[in-house]
GROMACS .gro file of C-alpha atoms in nm:
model
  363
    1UNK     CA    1   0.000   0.000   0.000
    2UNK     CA    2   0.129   0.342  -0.074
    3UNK     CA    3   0.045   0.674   0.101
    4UNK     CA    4   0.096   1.012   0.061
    5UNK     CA    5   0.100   1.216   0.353
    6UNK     CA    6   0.069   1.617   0.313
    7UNK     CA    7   0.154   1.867   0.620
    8UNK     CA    8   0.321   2.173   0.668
    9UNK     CA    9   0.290   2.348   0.977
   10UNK     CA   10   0.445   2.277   1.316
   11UNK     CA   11   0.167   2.125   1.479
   12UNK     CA   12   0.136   1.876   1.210
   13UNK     CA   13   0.499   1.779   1.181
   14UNK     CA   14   0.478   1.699   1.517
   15UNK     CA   15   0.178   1.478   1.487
   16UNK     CA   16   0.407   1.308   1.121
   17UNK     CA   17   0.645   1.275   1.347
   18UNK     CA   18   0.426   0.971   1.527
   19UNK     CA   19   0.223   0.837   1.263
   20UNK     CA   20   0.487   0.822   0.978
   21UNK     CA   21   0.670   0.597   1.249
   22UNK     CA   22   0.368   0.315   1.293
   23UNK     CA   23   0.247   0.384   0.975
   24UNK     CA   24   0.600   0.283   0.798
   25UNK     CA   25   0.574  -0.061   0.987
   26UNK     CA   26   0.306  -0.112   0.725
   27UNK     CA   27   0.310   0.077   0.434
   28UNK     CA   28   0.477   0.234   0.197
   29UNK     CA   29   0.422   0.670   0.307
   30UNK     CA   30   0.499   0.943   0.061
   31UNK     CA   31   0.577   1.294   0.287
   32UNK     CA   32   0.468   1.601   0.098
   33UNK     CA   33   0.564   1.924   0.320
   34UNK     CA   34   0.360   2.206   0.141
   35UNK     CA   35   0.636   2.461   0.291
   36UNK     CA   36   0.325   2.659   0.495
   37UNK     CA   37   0.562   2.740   0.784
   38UNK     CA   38   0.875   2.812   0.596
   39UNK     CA   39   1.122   2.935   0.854
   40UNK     CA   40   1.372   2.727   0.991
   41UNK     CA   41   1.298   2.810   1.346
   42UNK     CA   42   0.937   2.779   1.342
   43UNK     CA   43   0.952   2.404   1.094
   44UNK     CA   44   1.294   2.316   0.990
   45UNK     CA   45   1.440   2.228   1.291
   46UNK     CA   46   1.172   1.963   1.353
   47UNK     CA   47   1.238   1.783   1.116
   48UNK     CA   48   1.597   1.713   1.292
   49UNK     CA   49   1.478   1.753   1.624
   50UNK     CA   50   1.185   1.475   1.590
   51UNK     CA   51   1.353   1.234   1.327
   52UNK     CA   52   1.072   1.329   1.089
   53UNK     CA   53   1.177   1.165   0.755
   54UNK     CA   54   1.264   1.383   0.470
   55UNK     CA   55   1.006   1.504   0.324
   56UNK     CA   56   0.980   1.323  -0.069
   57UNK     CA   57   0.808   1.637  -0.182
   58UNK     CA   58   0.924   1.996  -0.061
   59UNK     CA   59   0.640   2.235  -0.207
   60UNK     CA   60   0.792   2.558  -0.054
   61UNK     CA   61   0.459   2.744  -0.141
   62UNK     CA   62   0.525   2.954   0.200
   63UNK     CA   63   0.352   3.271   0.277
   64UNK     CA   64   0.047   3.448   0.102
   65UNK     CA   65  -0.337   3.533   0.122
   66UNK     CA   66  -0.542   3.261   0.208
   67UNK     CA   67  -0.730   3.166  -0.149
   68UNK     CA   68  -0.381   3.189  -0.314
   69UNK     CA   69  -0.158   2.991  -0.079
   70UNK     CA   70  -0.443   2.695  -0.079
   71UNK     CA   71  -0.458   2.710  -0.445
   72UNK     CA   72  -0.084   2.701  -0.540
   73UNK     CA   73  -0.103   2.392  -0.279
   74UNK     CA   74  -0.398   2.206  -0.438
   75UNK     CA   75  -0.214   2.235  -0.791
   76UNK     CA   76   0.105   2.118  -0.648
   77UNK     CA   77  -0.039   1.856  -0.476
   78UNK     CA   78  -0.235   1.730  -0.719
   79UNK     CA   79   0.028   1.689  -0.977
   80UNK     CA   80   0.184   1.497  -0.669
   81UNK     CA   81  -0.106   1.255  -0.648
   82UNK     CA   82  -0.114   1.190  -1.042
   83UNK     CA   83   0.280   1.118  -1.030
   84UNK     CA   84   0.232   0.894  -0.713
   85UNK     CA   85  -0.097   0.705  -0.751
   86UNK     CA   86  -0.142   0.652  -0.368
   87UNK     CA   87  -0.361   0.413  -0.250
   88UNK     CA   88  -0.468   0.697  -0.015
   89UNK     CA   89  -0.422   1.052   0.105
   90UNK     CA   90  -0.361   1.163   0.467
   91UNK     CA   91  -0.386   1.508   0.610
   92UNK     CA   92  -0.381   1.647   0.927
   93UNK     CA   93  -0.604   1.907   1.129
   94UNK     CA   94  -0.728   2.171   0.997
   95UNK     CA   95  -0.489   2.424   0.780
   96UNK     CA   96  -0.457   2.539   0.455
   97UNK     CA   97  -0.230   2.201   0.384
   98UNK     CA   98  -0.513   2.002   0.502
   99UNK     CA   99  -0.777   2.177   0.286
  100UNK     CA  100  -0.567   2.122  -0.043
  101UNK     CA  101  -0.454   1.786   0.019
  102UNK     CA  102  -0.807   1.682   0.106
  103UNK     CA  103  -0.947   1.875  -0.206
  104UNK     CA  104  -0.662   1.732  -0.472
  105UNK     CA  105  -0.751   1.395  -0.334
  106UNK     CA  106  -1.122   1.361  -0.363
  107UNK     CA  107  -1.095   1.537  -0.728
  108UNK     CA  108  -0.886   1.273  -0.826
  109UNK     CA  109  -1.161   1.006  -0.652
  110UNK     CA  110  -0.836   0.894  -0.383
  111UNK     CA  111  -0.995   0.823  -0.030
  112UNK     CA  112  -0.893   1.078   0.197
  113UNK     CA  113  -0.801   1.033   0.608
  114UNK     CA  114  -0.816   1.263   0.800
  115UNK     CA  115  -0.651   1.262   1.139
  116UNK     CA  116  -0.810   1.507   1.388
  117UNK     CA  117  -1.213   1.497   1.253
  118UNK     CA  118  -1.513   1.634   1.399
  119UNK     CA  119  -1.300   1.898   1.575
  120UNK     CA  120  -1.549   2.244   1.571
  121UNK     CA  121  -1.530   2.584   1.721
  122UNK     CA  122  -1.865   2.662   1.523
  123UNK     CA  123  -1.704   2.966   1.430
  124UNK     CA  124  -1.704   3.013   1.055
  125UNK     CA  125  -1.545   3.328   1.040
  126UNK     CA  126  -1.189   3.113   1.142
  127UNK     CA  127  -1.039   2.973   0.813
  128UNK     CA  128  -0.957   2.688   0.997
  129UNK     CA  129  -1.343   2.597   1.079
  130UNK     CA  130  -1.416   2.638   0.694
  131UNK     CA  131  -1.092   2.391   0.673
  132UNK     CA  132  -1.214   2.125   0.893
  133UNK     CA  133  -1.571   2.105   0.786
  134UNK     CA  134  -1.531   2.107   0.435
  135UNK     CA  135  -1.224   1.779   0.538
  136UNK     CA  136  -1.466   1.558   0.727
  137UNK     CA  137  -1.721   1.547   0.451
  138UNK     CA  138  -1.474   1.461   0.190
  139UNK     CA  139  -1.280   1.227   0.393
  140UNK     CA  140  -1.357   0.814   0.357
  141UNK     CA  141  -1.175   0.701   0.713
  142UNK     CA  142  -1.195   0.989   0.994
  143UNK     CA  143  -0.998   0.991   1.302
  144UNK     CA  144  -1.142   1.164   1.593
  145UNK     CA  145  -0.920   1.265   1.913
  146UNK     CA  146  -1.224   1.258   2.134
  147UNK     CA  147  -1.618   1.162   2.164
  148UNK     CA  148  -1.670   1.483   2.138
  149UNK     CA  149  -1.564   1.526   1.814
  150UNK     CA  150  -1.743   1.208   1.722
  151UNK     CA  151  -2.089   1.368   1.810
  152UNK     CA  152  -1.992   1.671   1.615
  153UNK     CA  153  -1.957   1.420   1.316
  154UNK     CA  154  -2.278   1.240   1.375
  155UNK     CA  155  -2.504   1.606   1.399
  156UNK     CA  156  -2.340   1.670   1.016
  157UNK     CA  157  -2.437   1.312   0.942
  158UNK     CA  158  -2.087   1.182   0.893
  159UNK     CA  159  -2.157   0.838   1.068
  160UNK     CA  160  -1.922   0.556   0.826
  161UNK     CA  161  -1.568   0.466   0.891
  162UNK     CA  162  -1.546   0.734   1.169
  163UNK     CA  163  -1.317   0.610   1.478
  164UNK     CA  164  -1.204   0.769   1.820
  165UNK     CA  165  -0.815   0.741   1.844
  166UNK     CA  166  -0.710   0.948   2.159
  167UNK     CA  167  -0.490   1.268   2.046
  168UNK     CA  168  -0.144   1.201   1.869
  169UNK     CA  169  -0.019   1.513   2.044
  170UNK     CA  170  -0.069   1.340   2.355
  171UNK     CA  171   0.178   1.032   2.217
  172UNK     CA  172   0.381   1.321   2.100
  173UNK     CA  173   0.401   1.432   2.407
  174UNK     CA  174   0.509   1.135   2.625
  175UNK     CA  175   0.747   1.022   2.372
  176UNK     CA  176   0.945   1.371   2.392
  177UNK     CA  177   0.917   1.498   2.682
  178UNK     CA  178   1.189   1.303   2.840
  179UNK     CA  179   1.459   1.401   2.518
  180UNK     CA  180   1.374   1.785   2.592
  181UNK     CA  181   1.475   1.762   2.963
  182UNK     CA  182   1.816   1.534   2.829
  183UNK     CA  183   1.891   1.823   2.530
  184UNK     CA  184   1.764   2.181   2.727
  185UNK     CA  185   1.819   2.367   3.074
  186UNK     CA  186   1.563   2.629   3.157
  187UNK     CA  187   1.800   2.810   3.270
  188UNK     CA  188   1.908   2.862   2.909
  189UNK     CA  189   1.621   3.104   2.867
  190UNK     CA  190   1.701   3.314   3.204
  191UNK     CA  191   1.365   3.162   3.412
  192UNK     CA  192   1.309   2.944   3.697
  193UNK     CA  193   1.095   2.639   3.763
  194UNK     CA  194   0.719   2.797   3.801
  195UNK     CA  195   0.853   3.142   3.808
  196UNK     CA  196   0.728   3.253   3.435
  197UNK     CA  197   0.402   3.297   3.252
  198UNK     CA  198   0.460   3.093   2.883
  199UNK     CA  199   0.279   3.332   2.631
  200UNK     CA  200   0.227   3.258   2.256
  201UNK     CA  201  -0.008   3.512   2.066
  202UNK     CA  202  -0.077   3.425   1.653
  203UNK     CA  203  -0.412   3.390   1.549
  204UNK     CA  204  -0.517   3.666   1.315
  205UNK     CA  205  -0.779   3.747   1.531
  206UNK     CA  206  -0.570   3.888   1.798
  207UNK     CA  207  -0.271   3.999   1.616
  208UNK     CA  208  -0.477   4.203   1.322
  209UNK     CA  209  -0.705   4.419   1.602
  210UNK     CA  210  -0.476   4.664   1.770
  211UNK     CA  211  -0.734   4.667   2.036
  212UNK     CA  212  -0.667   4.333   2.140
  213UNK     CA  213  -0.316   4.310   2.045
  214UNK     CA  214  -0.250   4.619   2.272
  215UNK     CA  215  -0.504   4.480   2.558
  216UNK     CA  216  -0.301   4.127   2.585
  217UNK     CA  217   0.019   4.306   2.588
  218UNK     CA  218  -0.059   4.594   2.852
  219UNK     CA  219  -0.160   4.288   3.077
  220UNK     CA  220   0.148   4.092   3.022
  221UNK     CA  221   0.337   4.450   3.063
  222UNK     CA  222   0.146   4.468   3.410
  223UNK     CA  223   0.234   4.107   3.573
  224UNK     CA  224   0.505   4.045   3.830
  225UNK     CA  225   0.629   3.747   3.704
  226UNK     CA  226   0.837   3.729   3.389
  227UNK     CA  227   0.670   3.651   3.082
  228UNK     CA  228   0.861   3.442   2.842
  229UNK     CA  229   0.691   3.528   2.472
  230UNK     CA  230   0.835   3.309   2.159
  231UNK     CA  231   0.711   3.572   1.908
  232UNK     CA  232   0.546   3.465   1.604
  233UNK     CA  233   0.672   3.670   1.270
  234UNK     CA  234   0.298   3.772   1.280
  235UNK     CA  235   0.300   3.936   1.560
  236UNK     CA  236   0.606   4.097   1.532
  237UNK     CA  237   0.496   4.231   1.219
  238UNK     CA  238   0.174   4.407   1.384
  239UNK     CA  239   0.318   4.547   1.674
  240UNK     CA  240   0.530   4.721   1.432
  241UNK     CA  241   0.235   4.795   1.205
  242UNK     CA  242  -0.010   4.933   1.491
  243UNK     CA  243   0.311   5.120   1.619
  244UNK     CA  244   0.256   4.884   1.939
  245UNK     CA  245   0.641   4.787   1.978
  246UNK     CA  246   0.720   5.032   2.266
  247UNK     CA  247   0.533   4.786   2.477
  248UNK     CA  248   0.740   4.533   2.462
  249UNK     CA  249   1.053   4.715   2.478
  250UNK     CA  250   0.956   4.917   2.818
  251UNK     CA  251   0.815   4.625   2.982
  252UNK     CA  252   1.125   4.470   3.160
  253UNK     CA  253   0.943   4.168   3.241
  254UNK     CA  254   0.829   4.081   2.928
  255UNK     CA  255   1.084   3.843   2.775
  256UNK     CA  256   1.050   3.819   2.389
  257UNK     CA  257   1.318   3.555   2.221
  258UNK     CA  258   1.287   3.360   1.860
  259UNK     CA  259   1.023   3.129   1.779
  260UNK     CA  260   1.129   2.800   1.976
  261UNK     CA  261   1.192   2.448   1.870
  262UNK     CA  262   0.916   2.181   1.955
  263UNK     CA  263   1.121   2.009   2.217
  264UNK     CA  264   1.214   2.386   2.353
  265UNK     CA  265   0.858   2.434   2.360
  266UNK     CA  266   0.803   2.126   2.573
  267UNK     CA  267   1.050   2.246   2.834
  268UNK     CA  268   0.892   2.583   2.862
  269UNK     CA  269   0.573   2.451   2.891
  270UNK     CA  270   0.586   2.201   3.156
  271UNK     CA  271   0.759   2.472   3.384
  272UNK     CA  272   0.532   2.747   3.373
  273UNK     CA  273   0.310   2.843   3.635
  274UNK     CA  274   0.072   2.951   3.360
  275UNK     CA  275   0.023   2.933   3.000
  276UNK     CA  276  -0.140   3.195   2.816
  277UNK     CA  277  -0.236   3.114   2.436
  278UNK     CA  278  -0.448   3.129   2.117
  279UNK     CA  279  -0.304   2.832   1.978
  280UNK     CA  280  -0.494   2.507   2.000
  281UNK     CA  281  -0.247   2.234   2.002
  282UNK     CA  282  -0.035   2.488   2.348
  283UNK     CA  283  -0.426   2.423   2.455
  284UNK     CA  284  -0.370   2.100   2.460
  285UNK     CA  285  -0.025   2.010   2.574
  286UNK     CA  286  -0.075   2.276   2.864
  287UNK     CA  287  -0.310   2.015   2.987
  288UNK     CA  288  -0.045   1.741   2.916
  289UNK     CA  289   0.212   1.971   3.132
  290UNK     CA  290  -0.029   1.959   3.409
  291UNK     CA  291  -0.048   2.359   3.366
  292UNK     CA  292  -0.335   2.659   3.377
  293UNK     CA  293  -0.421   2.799   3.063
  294UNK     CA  294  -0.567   3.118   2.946
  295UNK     CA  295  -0.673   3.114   2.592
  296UNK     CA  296  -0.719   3.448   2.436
  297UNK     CA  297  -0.974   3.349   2.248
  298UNK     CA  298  -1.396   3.386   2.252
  299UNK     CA  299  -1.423   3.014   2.163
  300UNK     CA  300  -1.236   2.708   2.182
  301UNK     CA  301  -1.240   2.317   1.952
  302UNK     CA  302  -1.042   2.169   2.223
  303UNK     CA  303  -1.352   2.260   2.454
  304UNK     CA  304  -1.300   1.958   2.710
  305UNK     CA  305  -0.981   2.164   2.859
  306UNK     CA  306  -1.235   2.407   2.970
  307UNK     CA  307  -1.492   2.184   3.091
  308UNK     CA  308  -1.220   2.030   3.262
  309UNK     CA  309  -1.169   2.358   3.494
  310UNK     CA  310  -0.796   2.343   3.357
  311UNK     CA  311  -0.875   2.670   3.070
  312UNK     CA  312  -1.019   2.945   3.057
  313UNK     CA  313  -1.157   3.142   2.739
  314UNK     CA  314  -1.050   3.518   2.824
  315UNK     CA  315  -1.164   3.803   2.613
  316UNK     CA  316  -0.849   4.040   2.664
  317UNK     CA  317  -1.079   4.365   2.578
  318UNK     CA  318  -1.356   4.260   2.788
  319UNK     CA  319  -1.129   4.145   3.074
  320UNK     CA  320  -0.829   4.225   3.290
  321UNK     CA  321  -0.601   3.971   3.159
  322UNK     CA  322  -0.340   4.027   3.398
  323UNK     CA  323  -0.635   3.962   3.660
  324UNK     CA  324  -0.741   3.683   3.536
  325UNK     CA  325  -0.403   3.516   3.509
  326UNK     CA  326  -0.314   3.590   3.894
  327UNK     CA  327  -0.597   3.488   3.999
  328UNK     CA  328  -0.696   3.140   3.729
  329UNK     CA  329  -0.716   2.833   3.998
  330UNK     CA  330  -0.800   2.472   3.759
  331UNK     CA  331  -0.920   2.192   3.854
  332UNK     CA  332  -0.816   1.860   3.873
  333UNK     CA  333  -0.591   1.741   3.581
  334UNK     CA  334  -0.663   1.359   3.661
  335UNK     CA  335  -0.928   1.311   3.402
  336UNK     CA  336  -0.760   1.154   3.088
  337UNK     CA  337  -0.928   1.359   2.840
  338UNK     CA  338  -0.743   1.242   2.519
  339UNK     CA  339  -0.669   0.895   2.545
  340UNK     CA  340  -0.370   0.638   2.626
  341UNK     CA  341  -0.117   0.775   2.414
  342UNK     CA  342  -0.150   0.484   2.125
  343UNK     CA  343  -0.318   0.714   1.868
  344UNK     CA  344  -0.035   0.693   1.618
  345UNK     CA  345  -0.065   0.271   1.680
  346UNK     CA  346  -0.467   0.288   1.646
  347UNK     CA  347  -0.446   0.495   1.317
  348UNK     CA  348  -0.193   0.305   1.133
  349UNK     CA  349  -0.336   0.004   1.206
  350UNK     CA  350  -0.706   0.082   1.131
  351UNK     CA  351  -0.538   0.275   0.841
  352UNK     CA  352  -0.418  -0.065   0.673
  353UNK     CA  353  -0.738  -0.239   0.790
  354UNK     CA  354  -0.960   0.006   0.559
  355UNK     CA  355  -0.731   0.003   0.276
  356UNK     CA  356  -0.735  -0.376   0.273
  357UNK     CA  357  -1.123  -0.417   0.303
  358UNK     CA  358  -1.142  -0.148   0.026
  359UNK     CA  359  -0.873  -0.316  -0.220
  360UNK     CA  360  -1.100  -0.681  -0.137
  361UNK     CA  361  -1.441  -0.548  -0.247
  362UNK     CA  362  -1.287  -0.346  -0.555
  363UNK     CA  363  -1.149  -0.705  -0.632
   0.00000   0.00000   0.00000
């Protein structure tokens, strides 16, 4: 069986990083990195860090509007697909990758699986809600992280060859954590153990609104504790743009370094006191960590972190963010929300199950 896998951002090269290694046990996987994060330090260096294979298809489409970045993807991709002639295409989550992998599959009448289904935010004004819906109901095998997502699936109908995995972030997770605390000292980035607020601010709707860009930062700015901010080339970009900059460079506290490597990120994140975040897979592995999060955000997919008691959705403009982070108590982090930390195992193996009932009935 061949399949071609298509990614391109961090969070999915993480989640490559543990299917490609069950899957391989099996089959015969084709890694297509569209190029969607393009910079070393925010993709590159996973690929060494993780062991990710090389990619057999580098895209580099990198960097540009929305409806022209998906459709210089599809048209790569698809000539891709036509060269290959997979038995299958797999995509991941819910980006602009995922949308044109899932798209140049099902034109070409090549099942599609899609690893993280059902996930909703039933917000349509994200791209990446208009990316996962339009997925699922393309897709022929569906891999949900969580029962939620399955009953999300089920109110749309999508009911066939839909199975609950657990979260490969979570595998992700366990598998690394240990080789970040071998390769990095925290002390590298000038913190302490549970001495820091871990920020990371990217999402369009907080970095294109100088309202809420400027709220989140004047409440970092007013904090005790240091705040240790990886800064996304986004928002570096705006608090240029909305002439915002000054509050990072008079707030002494407020510790702004390079976008961070995955297994960096890992470190950071299990020794913060608090995590504050509009990025759903930090959601996630905050819980992992055992951590608080605040997600700057009105709405969440990963919505069992919050029912949890272990995040919090915090309107910045609306809200004292800086009083809501000193004062953010969770709840209990027993619960295991996401699973045993076999996803990667469950998918490659159900993976090969469908492909082989498929390939005896078209026989």
């Amino acid at each position: 069986m061949k399949i071609v896998t298509v990614a391109g951002t961090r969070p999915q090269l993480v989640k490559v990083a543990s299917v490609s290694r069950e899957l391989r046990k099996y089959a015969t996987e084709v890694l297509v990195n569209t190029g969607q994060h393009y910079d070393y330090r925010m993709a590159g260096v996973f690929f060494e860090e993780l062991q990710i294979p090389k990619p057999d298809y580098d895209l580099g489409i990198g960097s540009a509007s929305h409806g022209k970045q998906t459709g210089e993807m599809l048209m790569a991709i698809e000539e891709v697909l036509i060269k290959e002639s997979p038995d299958a295409v797999l995509v991941y989550g819910d980006t602009n990758s995922t949308i044109a992998g899932a798209l140049a599959a099902s034109k070409l009448h090549l099942p599609v699986i899609h690893v993280e289904a059902g996930l909703r935010s039933f917000n349509k004004t994200m791209p990446e809600e208009i990316n996962r819906i339009i997925t699922d109901h393309v897709s022929s095998l569906l891999f949900s992280p969580t029962g939620a997502a399955i009953d999300n699936l089920r109110q749309e109908n999508i009911t066939e060859n839909v199975i609950e995995t657990g979260d490969v972030m979570y595998d992700a997770v366990l598998y690394n954590i240990g080789i970040a605390e071998e390769k990095y000292q925290l002390e590298a980035f000038g913190v302490k153990e549970k001495k820091y607020i871990l920020a990371t601010i990217h999402r369009a709707e907080n970095t294109d609104s100088e309202e809420r860009l400027s709220a989140i930062f004047r409440a970092f700015a007013a904090l005790d504790d240091d705040v240790i901010l990886p800064l996304h080339p986004r928002t570096k970009n705006k608090l240029r743009e909305f002439g915002l900059e000054h509050l990072l460079v008079n707030a002494a506290n407020i510790k702004a370094i390079e976008p961070v490597s995955y297994l960096e990120m890992l470190l950071l994140e299990k020794n913060a006191s608090t995590i504050v975040t509009d990025s759903g897979g930090v959601q996630k592995e905050a819980y992992f960590a055992r951590v608080p999060c605040l997600t700057v955000r009105p709405e969440t997919e990963w919505v069992e972190t919050v029912e949890a008691g272990c995040n919090m959705l915090v309107d910045p403009v609306k809200e004292d963010l800086s009083v809501v982070i000193k004062n953010f108590r969770p709840k209990s982090f027993e619960v295991q929300l996401y699973g045993d930390g076999k996803a990667a195992q469950k998918i490659a193996k159900e993976t090969m199950m469908y492909l082989e009932r498929k390939t005896a009935l078209s026989g």
